[in-house]
Coordinates of C-alpha atoms in Angstrom, one line a residue:
Chain A
X1 CA -21.0 13.7 41.6
X2 CA -17.4 14.4 42.5
X3 CA -16.0 17.9 42.9
X4 CA -14.9 19.9 40.0
X5 CA -11.1 20.3 40.0
X6 CA -11.2 23.1 37.4
X7 CA -13.9 25.7 36.9
X8 CA -13.9 28.1 34.0
X9 CA -16.5 30.8 34.6
X10 CA -17.8 33.1 31.9
X11 CA -14.4 33.6 30.3
X12 CA -14.2 36.0 27.3
X13 CA -11.1 36.6 25.3
X14 CA -10.8 39.3 22.6
X15 CA -8.0 39.9 20.2
X16 CA -8.6 43.4 18.9
X17 CA -12.1 43.3 17.5
X18 CA -12.3 39.5 17.2
X19 CA -14.0 37.6 20.0
X20 CA -12.0 34.4 20.2
X21 CA -13.8 33.0 23.3
X22 CA -17.2 34.2 24.3
X23 CA -18.6 33.9 27.8
X24 CA -17.4 30.3 28.0
X25 CA -17.9 28.2 31.1
X26 CA -16.6 24.7 31.8
X27 CA -16.3 22.3 34.8
X28 CA -13.8 19.5 34.8
X29 CA -14.5 16.8 37.3
X30 CA -11.7 15.3 39.4
X31 CA -10.5 12.0 38.0
X32 CA -12.0 12.2 34.5
X33 CA -10.9 12.8 31.0
X34 CA -12.7 15.9 29.5
X35 CA -12.3 16.6 25.8
X36 CA -12.6 20.0 24.3
X37 CA -13.4 19.8 20.6
X38 CA -14.6 22.0 17.8
X39 CA -13.7 23.1 14.2
X40 CA -10.5 24.9 13.6
X41 CA -10.5 28.4 15.0
X42 CA -13.2 27.6 17.5
X43 CA -11.2 29.0 20.4
X44 CA -10.0 25.7 22.0
X45 CA -6.4 26.6 22.1
X46 CA -7.2 30.1 23.3
X47 CA -9.2 28.6 26.2
X48 CA -6.3 26.3 26.9
X49 CA -3.8 29.1 27.0
X50 CA -6.0 31.0 29.5
X51 CA -6.2 28.0 31.8
X52 CA -2.4 27.5 31.6
X53 CA -2.1 31.3 32.2
X54 CA -0.3 32.1 28.9
X55 CA -3.2 34.4 27.9
X56 CA -5.1 36.8 30.1
X57 CA -8.9 36.6 29.6
X58 CA -10.7 39.9 29.2
X59 CA -13.3 38.9 31.7
X60 CA -14.3 35.8 33.7
X61 CA -12.7 33.6 36.3
X62 CA -10.6 30.5 36.4
X63 CA -10.7 28.4 39.6
X64 CA -8.4 25.5 40.2
X65 CA -9.2 23.3 43.3
X66 CA -11.1 26.1 45.0
X67 CA -8.3 28.7 44.3
X68 CA -8.8 31.6 41.9
X69 CA -5.9 31.5 39.5
X70 CA -7.2 34.1 37.0
X71 CA -4.3 36.5 37.9
X72 CA -1.5 34.0 38.7
X73 CA 1.6 34.0 36.4
X74 CA 2.1 31.0 34.1
X75 CA 5.3 30.1 35.9
X76 CA 3.4 29.2 39.1
X77 CA 1.1 26.7 37.4
X78 CA 3.5 23.8 37.6
X79 CA 3.8 24.4 41.3
X80 CA 0.0 24.4 41.7
X81 CA -0.2 21.0 39.9
X82 CA -1.2 22.0 36.4
X83 CA 0.9 20.7 33.6
X84 CA 0.5 21.3 29.9
X85 CA 1.8 20.1 26.5
X86 CA 2.1 22.2 23.4
X87 CA 0.3 21.8 20.1
X88 CA 3.4 22.5 18.1
X89 CA 6.2 20.7 20.0
X90 CA 8.1 22.9 22.5
X91 CA 10.9 20.5 23.5
X92 CA 14.3 21.5 24.8
X93 CA 15.7 20.3 21.5
X94 CA 19.5 20.4 22.3
X95 CA 19.0 18.6 25.6
X96 CA 18.7 14.9 26.2
X97 CA 15.4 13.1 26.9
X98 CA 16.5 12.7 30.5
X99 CA 17.3 16.4 30.9
X100 CA 14.0 17.4 29.3
X101 CA 12.2 15.3 31.9
X102 CA 14.4 16.5 34.7
X103 CA 13.4 20.1 33.9
X104 CA 9.8 18.9 34.1
X105 CA 10.6 18.0 37.7
X106 CA 12.0 21.5 38.3
X107 CA 9.5 22.5 41.0
X108 CA 10.4 19.3 42.9
X109 CA 14.2 19.9 42.8
X110 CA 14.2 22.6 45.4
X111 CA 13.8 22.1 49.1
X112 CA 17.3 21.9 50.6
X113 CA 20.5 23.4 49.2
X114 CA 21.7 19.9 48.7
X115 CA 18.8 18.9 46.5
X116 CA 19.2 22.2 44.7
X117 CA 22.8 21.5 43.8
X118 CA 22.5 17.8 43.0
X119 CA 22.6 16.8 39.3
X120 CA 20.3 13.9 40.1
X121 CA 18.4 14.4 43.3
X122 CA 17.4 10.9 44.5
X123 CA 14.0 12.0 45.7
X124 CA 13.1 13.1 42.2
X125 CA 14.9 10.4 40.2
X126 CA 12.6 7.6 41.4
X127 CA 9.6 9.3 39.9
X128 CA 11.4 10.3 36.8
X129 CA 12.5 6.7 36.1
X130 CA 8.9 5.7 36.5
X131 CA 7.7 8.3 34.0
X132 CA 10.4 7.2 31.5
X133 CA 9.5 3.6 32.0
X134 CA 5.7 4.2 31.5
X135 CA 6.1 6.3 28.4
X136 CA 8.5 3.8 26.8
X137 CA 11.3 6.3 26.5
X138 CA 13.8 4.2 28.4
X139 CA 15.9 3.3 25.3
X140 CA 16.2 7.0 24.4
X141 CA 17.3 8.5 27.8
X142 CA 20.6 9.9 26.4
X143 CA 19.3 10.9 23.0
X144 CA 18.9 14.6 22.2
X145 CA 15.2 15.5 21.9
X146 CA 15.7 16.8 18.3
X147 CA 17.0 13.5 17.2
X148 CA 13.9 11.6 18.2
X149 CA 11.2 10.7 15.6
X150 CA 8.0 12.6 15.8
X151 CA 6.0 10.0 17.7
X152 CA 8.7 9.9 20.5
X153 CA 8.9 13.6 20.6
X154 CA 5.1 13.7 21.3
X155 CA 5.6 11.2 24.0
X156 CA 8.5 13.2 25.4
X157 CA 6.2 16.2 25.7
X158 CA 3.8 14.1 27.7
X159 CA 6.5 12.6 29.8
X160 CA 7.9 16.0 30.6
X161 CA 4.5 17.2 31.7
X162 CA 4.0 14.1 33.8
X163 CA 7.3 14.8 35.6
X164 CA 5.6 17.9 37.1
X165 CA 3.4 15.3 39.0
X166 CA 0.3 17.3 38.0
X167 CA -3.2 16.9 39.3
X168 CA -4.5 18.4 36.1
X169 CA -3.0 17.6 32.8
X170 CA -3.7 19.9 29.8
X171 CA -3.0 18.2 26.5
X172 CA -3.1 20.3 23.3
X173 CA -3.6 17.8 20.4
X174 CA -1.4 15.0 21.7
X175 CA -2.4 12.7 18.9
X176 CA -2.0 15.1 16.0
X177 CA 0.3 13.5 13.4
X178 CA 0.6 10.2 15.2
X179 CA 0.1 6.8 13.5
X180 CA -2.7 4.5 14.6
X181 CA -0.4 2.3 16.6
X182 CA 1.0 5.3 18.5
X183 CA -2.6 6.6 19.1
X184 CA -3.5 3.2 20.6
X185 CA -0.5 3.5 23.0
X186 CA -1.5 7.1 24.0
X187 CA -5.1 5.9 24.6
X188 CA -3.9 3.1 26.9
X189 CA -1.4 5.4 28.7
X190 CA -3.9 8.2 29.4
X191 CA -6.7 5.8 30.5
X192 CA -4.2 4.2 32.8
X193 CA -3.1 7.5 34.3
X194 CA -6.7 8.5 35.0
X195 CA -8.0 5.1 36.3
X196 CA -5.0 4.1 38.4
X197 CA -3.3 7.4 39.3
X198 CA -6.4 9.5 39.7
X199 CA -5.1 12.2 37.2
X200 CA -7.5 14.6 35.7
X201 CA -7.1 15.4 32.0
X202 CA -8.4 18.2 29.8
X203 CA -7.6 17.4 26.2
X204 CA -8.0 19.4 23.0
X205 CA -8.0 17.0 20.1
X206 CA -9.1 16.6 16.5
X207 CA -8.6 12.8 16.3
X208 CA -12.2 11.7 17.0
X209 CA -11.3 8.1 17.3
X210 CA -9.2 9.0 20.4
X211 CA -11.7 11.5 21.8
X212 CA -14.7 9.1 21.6
X213 CA -12.7 6.3 23.1
X214 CA -11.2 7.9 26.2
X215 CA -13.4 10.9 27.1
X216 CA -15.8 10.8 30.0
X217 CA -17.2 14.1 28.9
X218 CA -17.0 16.2 25.8
X219 CA -17.5 19.9 25.3
X220 CA -17.9 21.3 21.8
X221 CA -16.9 24.9 20.9
X222 CA -17.7 26.8 17.8
X223 CA -16.9 30.4 17.1
X224 CA -15.8 30.8 20.7
X225 CA -19.1 29.6 22.1
X226 CA -20.1 26.4 23.8
X227 CA -22.6 24.6 21.5
X228 CA -22.9 21.2 23.2
X229 CA -21.7 19.2 26.2
X230 CA -22.2 15.7 27.4
X231 CA -21.0 12.1 27.0
X232 CA -19.3 11.2 23.8
X233 CA -22.6 9.4 22.7
X234 CA -24.7 12.5 23.4
X235 CA -22.4 14.8 21.6
X236 CA -22.0 12.6 18.6
X237 CA -25.7 12.7 17.9
X238 CA -26.3 16.4 18.8
X239 CA -27.6 18.2 15.7
X240 CA -25.8 21.4 16.6
X241 CA -22.5 19.5 16.6
X242 CA -23.2 17.8 13.3
X243 CA -24.1 21.2 11.8
X244 CA -20.9 22.8 13.1
X245 CA -18.7 20.0 11.6
X246 CA -20.6 19.1 8.4
X247 CA -23.0 22.0 7.6
X248 CA -26.7 22.5 7.8
X249 CA -27.7 20.0 5.1
X250 CA -26.1 17.1 7.0
X251 CA -27.8 18.1 10.3
X252 CA -31.2 17.6 8.7
X253 CA -30.4 14.5 6.7
Chain J
X1 CA 41.8 8.4 32.0
X2 CA 40.0 11.8 32.2
X3 CA 41.0 12.1 35.9
X4 CA 44.6 11.4 35.0
X5 CA 44.6 14.1 32.3
X6 CA 43.1 16.6 34.8
X7 CA 45.7 15.7 37.4
X8 CA 48.5 16.1 34.9
X9 CA 47.2 19.5 33.8
X10 CA 47.0 20.6 37.4
X11 CA 50.5 19.4 38.2
X12 CA 51.7 21.3 35.1
X13 CA 50.0 24.4 36.3
X14 CA 51.5 24.1 39.7
X15 CA 55.1 23.6 38.6
X16 CA 54.9 26.1 35.7
X17 CA 56.4 29.1 37.6
X18 CA 59.3 27.0 38.8
X19 CA 60.5 26.1 35.4
X20 CA 59.6 29.1 33.2
X21 CA 60.6 32.8 32.6
X22 CA 58.8 35.8 34.0
X23 CA 57.1 36.4 30.7
X24 CA 55.6 33.0 30.6
X25 CA 54.3 33.5 34.2
X26 CA 52.8 36.8 33.2
X27 CA 51.2 35.2 30.2
X28 CA 49.8 32.4 32.3
X29 CA 48.2 34.9 34.7
X30 CA 46.6 36.7 31.7
X31 CA 45.3 33.4 30.2
X32 CA 43.8 32.4 33.6
X33 CA 42.1 35.8 33.8
X34 CA 40.7 35.3 30.3
X35 CA 39.5 31.9 31.4
X36 CA 37.4 33.4 34.2
X37 CA 36.0 36.0 31.8
X38 CA 35.1 33.3 29.3
X39 CA 33.4 31.3 32.0
X40 CA 31.2 34.3 32.8
X41 CA 30.3 34.7 29.1
X42 CA 29.7 30.9 28.9
X43 CA 27.1 31.2 31.7
X44 CA 25.1 34.0 30.1
X45 CA 25.4 33.1 26.4
X46 CA 26.3 29.4 26.3
X47 CA 24.0 28.3 29.1
X48 CA 21.2 30.8 29.4
X49 CA 21.3 31.8 25.7
X50 CA 21.2 35.6 26.4
X51 CA 23.4 37.7 24.2
X52 CA 25.2 40.0 26.5
X53 CA 28.0 42.1 25.1
X54 CA 29.0 44.0 28.2
X55 CA 31.7 41.7 29.6
X56 CA 34.5 44.2 29.3
X57 CA 32.5 46.8 31.2
X58 CA 32.0 44.4 34.2
X59 CA 35.7 43.4 33.9
X60 CA 36.6 47.1 34.2
X61 CA 34.2 47.6 37.2
X62 CA 36.1 44.7 38.8
X63 CA 39.5 46.2 38.2
X64 CA 38.6 49.6 39.6
X65 CA 36.7 48.3 42.5
X66 CA 39.7 46.2 43.4
X67 CA 42.0 49.2 42.9
X68 CA 39.8 51.3 45.1
X69 CA 39.6 48.6 47.8
X70 CA 43.4 48.4 47.9
X71 CA 44.2 52.1 48.0
X72 CA 41.3 53.7 49.9
X73 CA 40.5 50.9 52.3
X74 CA 43.6 48.8 52.3
X75 CA 41.6 45.6 52.2
X76 CA 43.3 42.2 52.1
X77 CA 42.9 40.9 48.5
X78 CA 40.4 38.0 49.2
X79 CA 38.0 40.7 50.4
X80 CA 38.6 43.0 47.4
X81 CA 38.2 40.0 45.0
X82 CA 34.8 39.3 46.5
X83 CA 33.9 43.0 46.6
X84 CA 34.8 43.3 42.9
X85 CA 32.6 40.4 42.0
X86 CA 29.7 41.7 44.1
X87 CA 29.9 45.3 42.8
X88 CA 29.9 44.0 39.2
X89 CA 27.0 41.7 39.9
X90 CA 25.0 44.5 41.5
X91 CA 25.6 46.7 38.4
X92 CA 24.7 43.7 36.3
X93 CA 21.5 43.2 38.2
X94 CA 20.4 46.9 37.6
X95 CA 21.3 46.8 33.9
X96 CA 19.9 43.3 33.5
X97 CA 16.5 44.4 34.9
X98 CA 16.3 47.0 32.1
X99 CA 18.1 45.2 29.2
X100 CA 16.5 41.7 29.7
X101 CA 13.1 43.1 28.7
X102 CA 14.5 42.8 25.3
X103 CA 15.8 39.8 23.5
X104 CA 18.2 38.6 20.8
X105 CA 19.7 41.4 18.7
X106 CA 18.0 44.1 20.8
X107 CA 19.5 42.7 24.0
X108 CA 22.9 42.5 22.3
X109 CA 22.6 46.2 21.3
X110 CA 21.4 47.3 24.7
X111 CA 24.3 45.6 26.5
X112 CA 26.7 46.9 23.8
X113 CA 25.4 50.5 24.5
X114 CA 25.9 49.9 28.2
X115 CA 29.5 48.8 27.6
X116 CA 30.2 51.9 25.6
X117 CA 28.7 54.1 28.3
X118 CA 30.8 52.4 30.9
X119 CA 34.0 53.0 28.9
X120 CA 33.0 56.7 28.8
X121 CA 32.5 56.6 32.6
X122 CA 36.0 55.0 33.0
X123 CA 37.5 57.7 30.9
X124 CA 35.8 60.6 32.8
X125 CA 35.7 59.5 36.4
X126 CA 39.3 60.7 36.9
X127 CA 39.4 60.4 40.7
X128 CA 38.8 56.7 40.6
X129 CA 40.1 55.5 37.2
X130 CA 42.8 58.1 36.5
X131 CA 40.8 59.0 33.4
X132 CA 42.8 59.1 30.1
X133 CA 46.1 58.9 32.0
X134 CA 45.2 55.4 33.2
X135 CA 45.5 54.1 36.7
X136 CA 48.5 52.8 38.5
X137 CA 47.1 49.8 40.4
X138 CA 48.4 49.6 43.9
X139 CA 49.8 46.2 44.9
X140 CA 47.4 43.7 46.5
X141 CA 48.1 42.9 50.1
X142 CA 47.4 40.0 52.5
X143 CA 48.2 40.5 56.2
X144 CA 50.7 43.2 55.4
X145 CA 52.4 41.1 52.7
X146 CA 52.4 42.8 49.3
X147 CA 52.1 40.9 46.0
X148 CA 54.5 42.7 43.7
X149 CA 55.5 40.2 41.1
X150 CA 53.8 37.9 38.5
X151 CA 55.4 35.0 40.2
X152 CA 53.9 35.9 43.6
X153 CA 50.6 36.5 42.1
X154 CA 50.4 33.3 40.1
X155 CA 49.4 30.9 42.9
X156 CA 46.6 33.3 44.0
X157 CA 45.4 33.7 40.4
X158 CA 45.5 30.0 39.8
X159 CA 43.6 29.2 43.0
X160 CA 40.8 31.7 42.1
X161 CA 40.6 30.3 38.6
X162 CA 40.2 26.8 39.9
X163 CA 37.6 28.0 42.3
X164 CA 35.6 29.7 39.6
X165 CA 35.8 26.6 37.3
X166 CA 34.5 24.5 40.2
X167 CA 31.7 26.9 40.8
X168 CA 30.8 26.9 37.1
X169 CA 30.6 23.1 37.0
X170 CA 28.5 23.1 40.2
X171 CA 26.1 25.6 38.7
X172 CA 25.8 23.8 35.4
X173 CA 24.9 20.5 37.2
X174 CA 22.4 22.2 39.6
X175 CA 18.8 23.0 39.3
X176 CA 19.8 26.6 38.3
X177 CA 21.9 25.2 35.4
X178 CA 19.0 23.2 34.1
X179 CA 16.8 26.3 34.4
X180 CA 19.3 28.3 32.3
X181 CA 19.3 25.7 29.6
X182 CA 15.5 25.4 29.6
X183 CA 15.3 29.2 29.1
X184 CA 17.8 29.0 26.3
X185 CA 15.9 26.2 24.5
X186 CA 12.3 27.3 24.9
X187 CA 11.0 30.1 27.1
X188 CA 7.4 29.0 26.8
X189 CA 8.1 25.4 27.8
X190 CA 10.3 26.7 30.6
X191 CA 7.4 28.7 31.9
X192 CA 5.1 25.7 31.8
X193 CA 7.7 23.7 33.8
X194 CA 7.6 26.4 36.5
X195 CA 10.8 28.1 35.7
X196 CA 10.5 31.8 36.4
X197 CA 12.0 32.9 33.0
X198 CA 12.7 36.5 33.7
X199 CA 14.4 35.9 37.1
X200 CA 16.4 33.1 35.7
X201 CA 17.8 35.3 32.9
X202 CA 18.6 38.0 35.5
X203 CA 20.5 35.5 37.6
X204 CA 22.5 34.4 34.6
X205 CA 23.3 38.0 33.7
X206 CA 24.3 38.9 37.3
X207 CA 26.4 35.7 37.7
X208 CA 28.2 36.4 34.4
X209 CA 28.9 40.0 35.7
X210 CA 30.2 38.5 39.0
X211 CA 32.7 36.3 37.1
X212 CA 33.9 39.3 35.0
X213 CA 34.2 41.3 38.2
X214 CA 36.3 38.6 39.8
X215 CA 38.4 38.4 36.6
X216 CA 39.0 42.2 37.0
X217 CA 40.2 41.7 40.6
X218 CA 42.5 38.9 39.4
X219 CA 43.9 41.3 36.8
X220 CA 44.5 43.9 39.5
X221 CA 46.5 41.4 41.5
X222 CA 49.3 41.0 39.0
X223 CA 49.0 44.1 36.9
X224 CA 50.3 47.5 37.8
X225 CA 48.5 49.6 35.2
X226 CA 45.2 49.8 33.5
X227 CA 43.9 52.2 30.8
X228 CA 40.2 52.6 29.8
X229 CA 41.2 51.9 26.2
X230 CA 41.6 48.2 27.0
X231 CA 38.1 48.0 28.5
X232 CA 36.1 48.6 25.3
X233 CA 34.1 46.6 22.9
X234 CA 37.3 45.0 21.5
X235 CA 37.9 43.1 24.7
X236 CA 34.3 41.9 24.8
X237 CA 34.7 40.7 21.2
X238 CA 37.9 39.0 22.1
X239 CA 36.2 37.1 24.9
X240 CA 33.3 36.2 22.7
X241 CA 35.7 34.9 20.0
X242 CA 37.4 32.8 22.6
X243 CA 34.1 31.2 23.7
X244 CA 33.0 30.6 20.1
X245 CA 36.4 29.2 19.1
X246 CA 36.3 26.9 22.1
X247 CA 32.7 25.8 21.5
X248 CA 29.6 27.7 22.7
X249 CA 27.8 25.9 25.5
X250 CA 30.5 23.8 27.0
X251 CA 32.7 24.6 30.0
X252 CA 35.8 22.8 28.6
X253 CA 35.2 24.8 25.4
X254 CA 35.2 28.1 27.3
X255 CA 38.4 27.2 29.1
X256 CA 40.1 25.7 26.0
X257 CA 39.1 28.7 23.9
X258 CA 40.5 31.1 26.4
X259 CA 43.9 29.4 26.4
X260 CA 44.2 28.7 22.7
X261 CA 42.8 32.0 21.5
X262 CA 44.6 33.9 24.3
X263 CA 47.9 32.5 22.9
X264 CA 46.9 33.5 19.4
X265 CA 46.1 37.0 20.4
X266 CA 49.4 37.3 22.3
X267 CA 51.2 36.3 19.1
X268 CA 49.2 38.8 17.1
X269 CA 50.5 41.6 19.4
X270 CA 53.5 41.6 17.0
X271 CA 51.1 42.9 14.3
X272 CA 48.7 45.2 16.1
X273 CA 47.3 46.8 12.9
X274 CA 46.0 43.4 11.6
X275 CA 44.9 42.1 15.0
X276 CA 41.2 42.9 14.6
X277 CA 41.0 41.8 11.0
X278 CA 42.4 38.5 12.0
X279 CA 40.0 38.1 15.0
X280 CA 37.1 38.9 12.7
X281 CA 38.3 36.3 10.2
X282 CA 38.8 33.6 12.8
X283 CA 35.3 34.3 14.2
X284 CA 33.7 34.1 10.7
X285 CA 35.6 30.9 9.8
X286 CA 34.6 29.2 13.0
X287 CA 30.9 30.2 12.6
X288 CA 30.9 28.8 9.1
X289 CA 33.0 25.6 9.4
X290 CA 33.1 24.7 13.1
X291 CA 30.1 26.3 14.8
X292 CA 30.4 23.9 17.7
X293 CA 34.0 25.0 18.3
X294 CA 37.5 23.9 17.8
X295 CA 37.5 20.9 20.1
X296 CA 34.2 19.5 18.8
X297 CA 35.5 20.0 15.3
X298 CA 38.8 18.1 16.0
X299 CA 36.8 15.4 17.9
X300 CA 34.4 14.9 15.0
X301 CA 37.2 14.7 12.5
X302 CA 39.2 12.3 14.6
X303 CA 36.2 10.0 14.7
X304 CA 35.6 10.2 11.0
X305 CA 39.4 9.5 10.5
X306 CA 39.2 6.5 12.8
X307 CA 36.2 5.1 10.9
X308 CA 37.8 5.6 7.4

């Protein structure tokens, strides 16, 4: 068993009287793809926003690579090596594809005053070109983000996150709204990133075809509580999961 | 081609005082000052997307700091120009810390209120500003030499303007410029990319105040008189109109807007009572029909014309 890169310990999030996430714990193993699934409103995105430090949990701890990040500000996550994408696209719309990805590399553009002032710091550009190449965005380098089609906008979100050079990649519904061919591309890209680059991925996704194909482990949330965890096979056949998705009748059928 | 154009413009600017009348040189100084004011507004609104309406206040702070540095301390002008920028930036930093907790219309209102408050300070702080009598600005000096005419001031004003344009370009291309645009386009995404959003906004605000302060010092080099009346909201709106007319978000737009609209406003001085109505109309017309500014509008139409 390899070390957990991310540990979520007994996290609870309340919005007023509503308990969105209830005493939730999760361990994500280094070098794996871990999926977080569950019906709408189960608390997946809330958990996600806690890990990326956009929300503050009411109680519990979040530990990344042995460091407690429960109180760290969201702007420090990129520097720690945690990248995220957004469920509803959050691109820099009026900027070009290249500029979007350059801002992804923001934390790597410092160092010397020279690198700070350079429009295209050579140390960073090499990696950026690679990201652009791998995500297939090369023909669109100079296009404005808002002029891309939806599939490429989703890819740009991913590319921008990869420019952070993360150790942990948090993807919030990367396949939502994509066509089958685009999902297949995403599947290949993510698998490749984990197998050859040793990236760790935590993914929230509704597209089961992708979840079942790429995940090493799956955690199922319902009403803010963990109801199942295991390999895609185990989770698929778990009665509690079937009940959560399809209702009681189906679980006993 | 572009380099040739720039060189031609530069050559024109250098020979200008040799071939023109005193009035033209005075006007050139004024337009260059407005250029620097516009660059400041470009940084905070065009680049960082933060609606600050206090440019005239920082301009005033620059003028009075410079005046004070000349009379009280007898500093050579490069030092007083720097001091003007720094004092304005420092005030900007303090105001920004408070105002930037707000956004959009609330930020605009807060900075507007600060501008009004500063104008009141200018009117009341008689020992520094001369209050309602206005202030006779002492001539700028360098190693005992006094700058007393527009013609003498022009090379200095031009050099400072070029320096500020260069600085703006440098900032826009840098990591800081990218952070500004990231904050403008999406604050949550900027946070996720490791951009400290609040600090970045504050830096944009302070930089813009620095530019306005330097513009104030430039004004103090060639002008002999300043009255608080000309440091009110009108001036802020004038600068905003210049930036919008030129094209929000582009450096050449800010410069072009300052020059084109600066000339228009000088013409309108013949009809002072209609001046503001006409400014307002121009602003509305541009927002409706050419939101990307005069130059983008001309460019787009030329392309369309060429295709037809």
